[in-house]
Tab-separated table of C-alpha atoms and ligand atoms in Angstrom:
chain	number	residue	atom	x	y	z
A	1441	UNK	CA	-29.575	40.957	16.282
A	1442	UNK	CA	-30.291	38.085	19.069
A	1443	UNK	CA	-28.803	34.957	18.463
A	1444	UNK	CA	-32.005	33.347	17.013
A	1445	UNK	CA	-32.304	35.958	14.224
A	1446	UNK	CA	-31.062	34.678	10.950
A	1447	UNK	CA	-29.021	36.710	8.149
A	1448	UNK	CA	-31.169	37.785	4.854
A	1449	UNK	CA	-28.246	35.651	3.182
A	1450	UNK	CA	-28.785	32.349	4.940
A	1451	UNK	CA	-32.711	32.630	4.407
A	1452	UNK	CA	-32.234	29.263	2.341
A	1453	UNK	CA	-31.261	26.685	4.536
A	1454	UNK	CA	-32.940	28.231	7.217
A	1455	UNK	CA	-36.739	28.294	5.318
A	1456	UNK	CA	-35.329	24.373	4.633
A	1457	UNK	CA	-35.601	23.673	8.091
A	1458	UNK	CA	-38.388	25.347	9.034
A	1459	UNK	CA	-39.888	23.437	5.832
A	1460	UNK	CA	-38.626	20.756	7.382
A	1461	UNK	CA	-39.999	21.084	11.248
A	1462	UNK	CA	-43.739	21.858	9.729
A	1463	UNK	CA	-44.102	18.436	8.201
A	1464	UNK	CA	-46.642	16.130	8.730
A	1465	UNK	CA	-45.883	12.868	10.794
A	1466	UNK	CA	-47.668	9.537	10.500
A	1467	UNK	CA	-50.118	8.943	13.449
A	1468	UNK	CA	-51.192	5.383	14.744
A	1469	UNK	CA	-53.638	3.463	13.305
A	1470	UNK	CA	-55.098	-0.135	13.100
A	1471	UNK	CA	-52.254	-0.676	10.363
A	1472	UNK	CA	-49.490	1.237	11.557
A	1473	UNK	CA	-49.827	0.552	15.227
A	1474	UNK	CA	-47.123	2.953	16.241
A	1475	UNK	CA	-47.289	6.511	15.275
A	1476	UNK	CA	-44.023	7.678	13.408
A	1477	UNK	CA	-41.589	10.009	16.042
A	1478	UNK	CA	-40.397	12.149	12.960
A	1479	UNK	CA	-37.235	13.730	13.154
A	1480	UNK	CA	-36.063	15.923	16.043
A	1481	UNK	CA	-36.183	19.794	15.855
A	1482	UNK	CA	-33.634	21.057	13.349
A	1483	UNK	CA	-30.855	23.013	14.881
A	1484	UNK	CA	-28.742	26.070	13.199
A	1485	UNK	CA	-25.045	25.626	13.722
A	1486	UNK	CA	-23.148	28.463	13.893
A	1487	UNK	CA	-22.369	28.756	10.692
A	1488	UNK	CA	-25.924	29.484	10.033
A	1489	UNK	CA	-26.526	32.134	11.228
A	1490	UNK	CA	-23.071	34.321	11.823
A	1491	UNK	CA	-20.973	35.481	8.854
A	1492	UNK	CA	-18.214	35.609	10.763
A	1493	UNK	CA	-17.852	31.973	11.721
A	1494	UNK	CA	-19.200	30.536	8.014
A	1495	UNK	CA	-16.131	32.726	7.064
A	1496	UNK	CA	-13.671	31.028	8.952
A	1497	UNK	CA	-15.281	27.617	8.193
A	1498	UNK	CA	-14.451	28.835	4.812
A	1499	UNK	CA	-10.726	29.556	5.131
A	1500	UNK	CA	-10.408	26.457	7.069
A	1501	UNK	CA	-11.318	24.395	4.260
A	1502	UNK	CA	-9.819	26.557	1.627
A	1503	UNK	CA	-6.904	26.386	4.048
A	1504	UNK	CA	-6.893	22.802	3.625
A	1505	UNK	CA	-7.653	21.985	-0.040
A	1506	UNK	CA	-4.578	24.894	-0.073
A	1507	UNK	CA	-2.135	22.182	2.095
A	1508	UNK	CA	-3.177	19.203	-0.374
A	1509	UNK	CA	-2.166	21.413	-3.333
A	1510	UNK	CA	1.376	22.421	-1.828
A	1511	UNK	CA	1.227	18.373	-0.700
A	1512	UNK	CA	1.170	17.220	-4.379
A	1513	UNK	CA	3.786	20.005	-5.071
A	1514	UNK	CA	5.932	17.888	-2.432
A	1515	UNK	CA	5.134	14.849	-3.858
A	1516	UNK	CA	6.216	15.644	-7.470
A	1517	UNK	CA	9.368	17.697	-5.797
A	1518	UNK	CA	9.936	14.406	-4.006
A	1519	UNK	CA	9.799	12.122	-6.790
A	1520	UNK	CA	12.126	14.745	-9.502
A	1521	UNK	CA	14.958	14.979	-6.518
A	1522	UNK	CA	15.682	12.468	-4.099
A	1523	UNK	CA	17.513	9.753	-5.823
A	1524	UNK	CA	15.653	6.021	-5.283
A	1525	UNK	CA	18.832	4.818	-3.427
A	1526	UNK	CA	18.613	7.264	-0.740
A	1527	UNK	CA	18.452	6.523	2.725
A	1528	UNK	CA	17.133	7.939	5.916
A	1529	UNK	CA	17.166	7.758	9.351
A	1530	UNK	CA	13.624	7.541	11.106
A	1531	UNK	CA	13.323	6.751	14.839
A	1532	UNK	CA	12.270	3.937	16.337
A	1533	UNK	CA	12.582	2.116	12.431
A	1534	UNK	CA	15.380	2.630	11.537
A	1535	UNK	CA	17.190	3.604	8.186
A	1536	UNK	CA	14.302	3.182	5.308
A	1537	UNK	CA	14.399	4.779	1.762
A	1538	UNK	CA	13.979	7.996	1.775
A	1539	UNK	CA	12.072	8.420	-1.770
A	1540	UNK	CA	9.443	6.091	-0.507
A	1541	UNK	CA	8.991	8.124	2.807
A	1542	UNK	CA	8.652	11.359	0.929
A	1543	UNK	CA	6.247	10.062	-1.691
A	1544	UNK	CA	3.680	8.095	1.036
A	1545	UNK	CA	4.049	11.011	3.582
A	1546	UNK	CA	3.096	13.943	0.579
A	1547	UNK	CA	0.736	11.843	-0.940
A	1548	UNK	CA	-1.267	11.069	2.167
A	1549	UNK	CA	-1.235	14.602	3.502
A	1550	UNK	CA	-2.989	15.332	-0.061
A	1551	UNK	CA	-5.487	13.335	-0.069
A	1552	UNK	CA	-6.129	13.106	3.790
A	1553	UNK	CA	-6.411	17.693	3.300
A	1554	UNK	CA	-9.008	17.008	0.540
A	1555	UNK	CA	-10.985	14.634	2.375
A	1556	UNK	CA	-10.839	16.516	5.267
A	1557	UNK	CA	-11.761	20.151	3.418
A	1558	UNK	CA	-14.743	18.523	1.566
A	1559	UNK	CA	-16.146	16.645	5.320
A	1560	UNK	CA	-15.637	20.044	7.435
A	1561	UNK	CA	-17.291	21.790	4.308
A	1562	UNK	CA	-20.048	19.759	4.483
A	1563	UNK	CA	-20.349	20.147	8.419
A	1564	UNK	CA	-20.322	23.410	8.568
A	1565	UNK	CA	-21.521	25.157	5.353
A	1566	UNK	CA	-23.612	23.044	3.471
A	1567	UNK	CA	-27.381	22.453	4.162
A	1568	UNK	CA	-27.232	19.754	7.384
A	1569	UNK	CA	-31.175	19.569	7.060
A	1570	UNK	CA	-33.054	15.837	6.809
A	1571	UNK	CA	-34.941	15.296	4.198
A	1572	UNK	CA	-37.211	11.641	3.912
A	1573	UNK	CA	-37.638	10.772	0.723
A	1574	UNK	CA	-40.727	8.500	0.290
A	1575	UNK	CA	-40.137	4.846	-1.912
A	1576	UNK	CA	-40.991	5.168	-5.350
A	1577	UNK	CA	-41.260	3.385	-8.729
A	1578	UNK	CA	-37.999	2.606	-10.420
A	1579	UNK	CA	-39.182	4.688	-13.425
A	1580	UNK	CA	-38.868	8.083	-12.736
A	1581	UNK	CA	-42.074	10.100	-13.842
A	1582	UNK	CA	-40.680	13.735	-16.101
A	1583	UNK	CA	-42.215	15.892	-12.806
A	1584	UNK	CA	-39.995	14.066	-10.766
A	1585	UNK	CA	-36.828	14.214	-13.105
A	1586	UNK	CA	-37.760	17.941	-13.190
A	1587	UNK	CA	-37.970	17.777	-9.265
A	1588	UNK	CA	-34.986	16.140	-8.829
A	1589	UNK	CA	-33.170	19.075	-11.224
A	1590	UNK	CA	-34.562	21.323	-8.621
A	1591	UNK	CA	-33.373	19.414	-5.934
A	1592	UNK	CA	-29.913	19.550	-7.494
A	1593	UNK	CA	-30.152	23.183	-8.640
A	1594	UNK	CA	-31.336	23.694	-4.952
A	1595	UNK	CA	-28.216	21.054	-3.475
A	1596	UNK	CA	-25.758	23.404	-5.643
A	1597	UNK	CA	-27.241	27.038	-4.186
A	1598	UNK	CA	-27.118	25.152	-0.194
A	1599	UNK	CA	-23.760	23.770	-0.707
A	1600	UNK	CA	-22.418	27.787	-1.644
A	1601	UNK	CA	-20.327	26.593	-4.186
A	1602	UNK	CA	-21.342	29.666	-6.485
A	1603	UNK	CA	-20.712	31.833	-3.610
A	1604	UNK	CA	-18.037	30.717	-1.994
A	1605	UNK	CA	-15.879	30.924	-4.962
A	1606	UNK	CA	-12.570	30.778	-2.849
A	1607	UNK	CA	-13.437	27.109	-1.713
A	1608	UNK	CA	-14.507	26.532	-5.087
A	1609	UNK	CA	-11.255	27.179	-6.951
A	1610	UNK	CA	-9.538	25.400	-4.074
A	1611	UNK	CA	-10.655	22.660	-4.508
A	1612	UNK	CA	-10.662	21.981	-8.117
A	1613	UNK	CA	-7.100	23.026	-7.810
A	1614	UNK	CA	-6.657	20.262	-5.411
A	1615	UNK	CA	-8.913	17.665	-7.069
A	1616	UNK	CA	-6.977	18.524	-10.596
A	1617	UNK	CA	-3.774	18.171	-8.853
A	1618	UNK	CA	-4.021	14.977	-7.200
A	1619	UNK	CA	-3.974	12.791	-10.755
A	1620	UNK	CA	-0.644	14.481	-11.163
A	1621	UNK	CA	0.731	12.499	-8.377
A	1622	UNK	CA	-0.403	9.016	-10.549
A	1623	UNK	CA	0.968	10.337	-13.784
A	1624	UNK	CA	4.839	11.026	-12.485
A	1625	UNK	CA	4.631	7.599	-10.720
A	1626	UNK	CA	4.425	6.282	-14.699
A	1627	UNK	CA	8.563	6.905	-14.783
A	1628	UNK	CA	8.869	4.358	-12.403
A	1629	UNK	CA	7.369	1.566	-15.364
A	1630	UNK	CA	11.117	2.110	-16.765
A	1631	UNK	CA	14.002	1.807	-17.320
A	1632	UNK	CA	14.261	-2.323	-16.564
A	1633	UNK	CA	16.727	-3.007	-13.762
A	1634	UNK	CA	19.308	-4.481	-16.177
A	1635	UNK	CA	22.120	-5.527	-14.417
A	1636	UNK	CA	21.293	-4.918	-10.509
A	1637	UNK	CA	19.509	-7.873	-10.286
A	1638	UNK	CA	22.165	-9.994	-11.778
A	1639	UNK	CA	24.646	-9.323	-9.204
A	1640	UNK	CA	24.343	-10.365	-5.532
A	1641	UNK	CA	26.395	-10.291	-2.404
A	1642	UNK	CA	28.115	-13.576	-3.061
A	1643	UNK	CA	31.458	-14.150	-4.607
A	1644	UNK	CA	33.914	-16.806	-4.697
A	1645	UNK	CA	34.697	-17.509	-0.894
A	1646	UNK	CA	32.295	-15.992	1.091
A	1647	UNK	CA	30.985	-17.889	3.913
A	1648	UNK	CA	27.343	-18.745	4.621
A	1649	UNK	CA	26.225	-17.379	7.597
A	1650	UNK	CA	23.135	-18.756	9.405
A	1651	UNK	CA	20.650	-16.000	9.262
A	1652	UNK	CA	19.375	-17.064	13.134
A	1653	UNK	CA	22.444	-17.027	14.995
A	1654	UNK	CA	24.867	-14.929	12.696
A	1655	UNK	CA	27.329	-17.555	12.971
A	1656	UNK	CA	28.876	-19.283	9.872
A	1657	UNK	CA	27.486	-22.660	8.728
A	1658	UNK	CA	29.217	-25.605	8.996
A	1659	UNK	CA	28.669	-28.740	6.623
A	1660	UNK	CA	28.321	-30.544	9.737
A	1661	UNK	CA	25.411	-28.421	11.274
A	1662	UNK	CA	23.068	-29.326	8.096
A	1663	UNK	CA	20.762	-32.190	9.237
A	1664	UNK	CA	18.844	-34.193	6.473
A	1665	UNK	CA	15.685	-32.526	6.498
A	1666	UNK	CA	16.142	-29.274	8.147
A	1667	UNK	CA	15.936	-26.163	6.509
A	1668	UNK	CA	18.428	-23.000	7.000
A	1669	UNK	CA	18.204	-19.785	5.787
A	1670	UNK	CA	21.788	-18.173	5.331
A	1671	UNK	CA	22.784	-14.854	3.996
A	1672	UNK	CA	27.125	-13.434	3.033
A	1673	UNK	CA	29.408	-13.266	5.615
A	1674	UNK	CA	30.158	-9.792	6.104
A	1675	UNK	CA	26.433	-8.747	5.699
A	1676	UNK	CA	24.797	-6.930	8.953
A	1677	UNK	CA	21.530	-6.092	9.873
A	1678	UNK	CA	21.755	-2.926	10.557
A	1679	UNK	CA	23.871	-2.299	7.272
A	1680	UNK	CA	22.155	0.308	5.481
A	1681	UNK	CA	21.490	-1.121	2.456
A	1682	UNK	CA	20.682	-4.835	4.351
A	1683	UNK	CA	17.095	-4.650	2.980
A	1684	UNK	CA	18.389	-4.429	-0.616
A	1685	UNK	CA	21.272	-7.061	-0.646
A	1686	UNK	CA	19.221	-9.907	1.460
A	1687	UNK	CA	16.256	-8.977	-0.402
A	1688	UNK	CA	18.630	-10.609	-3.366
A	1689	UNK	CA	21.216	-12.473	-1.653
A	1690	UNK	CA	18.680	-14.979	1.132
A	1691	UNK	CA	19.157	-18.614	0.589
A	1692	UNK	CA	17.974	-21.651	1.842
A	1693	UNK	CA	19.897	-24.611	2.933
A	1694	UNK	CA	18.701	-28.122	2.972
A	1695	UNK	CA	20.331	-31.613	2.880
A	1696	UNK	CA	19.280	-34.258	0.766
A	1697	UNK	CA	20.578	-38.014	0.563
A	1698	UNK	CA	22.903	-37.442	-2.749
A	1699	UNK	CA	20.909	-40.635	-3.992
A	1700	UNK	CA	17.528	-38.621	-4.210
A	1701	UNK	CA	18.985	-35.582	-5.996
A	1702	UNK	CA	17.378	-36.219	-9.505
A	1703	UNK	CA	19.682	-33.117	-10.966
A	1704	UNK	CA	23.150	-33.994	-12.021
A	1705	UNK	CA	24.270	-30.320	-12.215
A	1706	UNK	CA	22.586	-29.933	-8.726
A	1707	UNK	CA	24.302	-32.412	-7.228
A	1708	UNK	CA	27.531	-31.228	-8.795
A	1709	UNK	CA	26.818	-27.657	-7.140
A	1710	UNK	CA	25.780	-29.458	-3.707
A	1711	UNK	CA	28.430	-30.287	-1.063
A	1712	UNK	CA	27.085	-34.096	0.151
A	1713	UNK	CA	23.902	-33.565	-0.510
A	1714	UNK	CA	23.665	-29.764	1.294
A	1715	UNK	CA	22.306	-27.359	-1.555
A	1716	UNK	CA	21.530	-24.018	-1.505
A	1717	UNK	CA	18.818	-22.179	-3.252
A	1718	UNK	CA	18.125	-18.546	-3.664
A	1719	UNK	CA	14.916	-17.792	-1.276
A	1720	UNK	CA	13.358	-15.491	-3.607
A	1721	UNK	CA	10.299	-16.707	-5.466
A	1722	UNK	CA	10.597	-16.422	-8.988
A	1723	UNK	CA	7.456	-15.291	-9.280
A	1724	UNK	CA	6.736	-11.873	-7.557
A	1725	UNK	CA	9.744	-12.314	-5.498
A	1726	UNK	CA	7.809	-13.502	-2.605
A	1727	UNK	CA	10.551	-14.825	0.636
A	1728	UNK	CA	10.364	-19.000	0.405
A	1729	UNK	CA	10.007	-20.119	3.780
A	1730	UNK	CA	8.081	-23.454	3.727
A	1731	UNK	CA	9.657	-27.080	3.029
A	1732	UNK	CA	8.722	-30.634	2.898
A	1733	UNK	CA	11.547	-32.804	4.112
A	1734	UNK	CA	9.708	-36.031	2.333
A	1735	UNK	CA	9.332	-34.429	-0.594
A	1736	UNK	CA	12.139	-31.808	-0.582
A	1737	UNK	CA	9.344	-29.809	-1.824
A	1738	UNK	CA	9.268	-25.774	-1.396
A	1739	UNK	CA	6.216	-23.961	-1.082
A	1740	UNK	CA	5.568	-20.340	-1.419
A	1741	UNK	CA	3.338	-18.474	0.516
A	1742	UNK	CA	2.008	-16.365	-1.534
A	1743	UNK	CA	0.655	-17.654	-4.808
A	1744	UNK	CA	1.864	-21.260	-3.425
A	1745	UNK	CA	4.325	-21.933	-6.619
A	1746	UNK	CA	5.768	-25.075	-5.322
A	1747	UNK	CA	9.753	-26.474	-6.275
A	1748	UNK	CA	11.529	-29.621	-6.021
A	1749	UNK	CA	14.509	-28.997	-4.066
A	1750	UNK	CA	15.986	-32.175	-5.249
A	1751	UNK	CA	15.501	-31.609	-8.919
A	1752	UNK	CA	16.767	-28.258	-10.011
A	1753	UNK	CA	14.466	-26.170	-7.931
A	1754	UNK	CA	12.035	-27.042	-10.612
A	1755	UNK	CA	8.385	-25.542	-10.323
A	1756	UNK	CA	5.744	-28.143	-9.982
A	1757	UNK	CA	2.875	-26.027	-9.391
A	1758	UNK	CA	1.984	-22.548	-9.221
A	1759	UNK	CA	2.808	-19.178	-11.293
A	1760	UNK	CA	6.258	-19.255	-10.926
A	1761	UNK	CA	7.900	-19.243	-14.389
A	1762	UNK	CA	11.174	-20.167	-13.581
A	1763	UNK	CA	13.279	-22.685	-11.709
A	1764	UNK	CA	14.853	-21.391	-8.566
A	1765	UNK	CA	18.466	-19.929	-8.855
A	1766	UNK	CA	21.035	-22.166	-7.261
A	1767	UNK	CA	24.383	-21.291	-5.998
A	1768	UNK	CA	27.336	-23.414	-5.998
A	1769	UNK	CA	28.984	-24.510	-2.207
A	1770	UNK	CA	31.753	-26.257	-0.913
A	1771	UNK	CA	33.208	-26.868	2.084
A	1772	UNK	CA	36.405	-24.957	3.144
A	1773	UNK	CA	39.153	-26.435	5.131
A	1774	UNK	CA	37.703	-25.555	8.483
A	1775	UNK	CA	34.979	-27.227	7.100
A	1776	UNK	CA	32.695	-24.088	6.741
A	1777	UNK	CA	30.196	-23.889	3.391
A	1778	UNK	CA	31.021	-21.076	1.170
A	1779	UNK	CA	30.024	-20.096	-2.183
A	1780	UNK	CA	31.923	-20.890	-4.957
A	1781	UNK	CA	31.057	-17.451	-6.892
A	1782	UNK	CA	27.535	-15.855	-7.531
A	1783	UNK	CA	24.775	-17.289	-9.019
A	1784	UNK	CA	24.454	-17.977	-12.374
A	1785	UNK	CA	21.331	-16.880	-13.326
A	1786	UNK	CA	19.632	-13.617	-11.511
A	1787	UNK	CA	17.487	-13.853	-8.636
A	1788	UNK	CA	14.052	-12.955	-8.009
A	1789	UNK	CA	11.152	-12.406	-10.528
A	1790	UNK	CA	11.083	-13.881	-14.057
A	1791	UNK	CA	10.675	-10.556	-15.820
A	1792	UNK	CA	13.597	-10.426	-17.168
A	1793	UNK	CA	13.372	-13.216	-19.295
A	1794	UNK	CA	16.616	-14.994	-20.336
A	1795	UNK	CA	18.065	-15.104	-24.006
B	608	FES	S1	5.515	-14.787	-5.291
B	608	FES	FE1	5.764	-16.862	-5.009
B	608	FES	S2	4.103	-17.731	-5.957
B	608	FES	FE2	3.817	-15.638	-6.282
């Protein structure tokens, strides 16, 4: 057989494009000044016209839709035994949770297989002839509904899938598969966090430490009008578990004249004037980073839920539901700030609720 001669079995797609090459073109005229190119001469891939290689197309992609099944295996494997605590190492980032890793890396490889079995599918097996389909009325006429069955009858017999059974069953294996992924994630709606977000890093004692230079604050160091953002002394970056605690523990420092703190249990908690407010929005739990020294106003950047630093951390605008947590300072004989316990209230979003 020379290399132009086609199989009996791929007759189909190859009749298409000879259909396809014997159409008529559009010549110039007085309305249509420029005579339509057409389409260039179809050409057969490979696939069209050896077995051999429309086989191994074939166990490619059943190869793959095969990976994205053993992928969602991994991810529900993932999700039943590695604890949500755990930790691991992963050069150049660093220690991250481990859970999370597993879940996004398993997840993506199943979806990225089936994506990638259905495109080289299409490339190499399914009919790669162009059709132009003329504009029509919005209405379809019943010859063209019954055309357009054919069409679809005709799609189904081009794309194999009644042939190729083994991609077939792949594939709905993978695309039935896939939802299971969404449906374990549902555990993760309870239980409610109950007590971890009730207790942070700070106790009765602990220093603040200046989150910039490491270095404990003094009372002295707070300007009126700056802002600091301090975390526990004893807390280190490359602690393992650093994400976790600052992601509850981060507070900001400001000084206000103790005449324009409107709060009289703020002031109480405030060493002259220097308070400190848990960073976390009360909202989503975005980070707080943005403060108006007139105003002693805090803004949030991302919903914008604004407080009043000098009245109870009191929202003024935005979603937040809650005031912002604050914890009680002093000054120690050195004249460092530390806390005088934790906060009083937890930290973070409002779902909780308080009663
Ligand atoms: S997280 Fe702060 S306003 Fe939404």
């Amino acid at each position: 057989m020379s290399s132009h001669e086609i199989p009996e079995e791929n007759l189909p797609a190859a009749q298409a494009a000879d259909d396809h090459e014997h159409r008529s073109v559009a010549v110039a005229d007085e309305k249509h000044p420029f005579a339509d190119p057409g389409l260039p001469p179809h050409e057969h891939r490979i696939q069209d016209i050896d077995e051999r290689a429309a086989r191994r197309s074939e166990r490619t992609v059943a190869l793959l839709f095969t990976v994205s099944m053993l992928a969602t295996i991994g991810f529900i494997a993932s999700f039943v035994a590695i604890g949500v605590d755990e930790n691991v190492y992963v050069w150049p980032f660093g220690h991250t949770n481990a859970l999370n890793m597993a879940l996004g890396l398993t997840l993506g490889l199943a979806l990225f297989c089936i994506g990638a079995g259905a495109v080289h599918w299409a490339r190499t097996l399914m009919s790669d002839v162009e059709i132009a389909d003329e504009r029509h009325a919005i209405e379809a006429a019943p010859e063209v509904k019954a055309k357009v069955m054919a069409d679809f009858k005709q799609g189904a017999g081009e794309s194999q899938i009644g042939r190729r059974k083994l991609i077939r069953n792949t594939m709905l294996g993978a695309l039935a598969m896939v939802p299971l992924s969404g449906i374990v994630l549902l555990r993760d709606l309870g239980p409610l966090p109950e007590e971890k977000l009730r207790h942070t890093l700070w106790s009765k004692g602990k220093l603040l430490v200046n989150m910039n230079t490491n270095e404990p604050l003094k009372a002295s160091d707070v300007a009126v009008g700056s802002l600091t953002f301090a975390m526990p002394e004893g807390l280190e970056e490359h602690d393992e578990d650093f994400q976790k605690e600052i992601a509850k523990a981060a507070l900001m420092i400001v000084r206000i004249q103790p005449d324009n703190i409107k709060d009289k249990q703020e002031l109480e908690w405030s060493h002259e004037g220097i308070v400190a407010y848990s960073k976390i929005c009360t909202h989503v739990g975005c980070p707080i980073s943005l403060y108006e020294q007139q105003t002693h106003h805090v803004l949030c950047p991302c919903h914008q839920s604004t407080f009043d630093l000098s009245d109870g951390g009191r929202v003024i605008f935005g979603p937040a539901g809650h005031a912002l947590p604050q914890l009680r300072i002093t000054v120690n004989d050195e004249g460092y700030l530390e806390a005088l316990g934790d906060f009083a209230e937890p930290v973070g979003p409002a779902f909780w609720e308080r009663g």
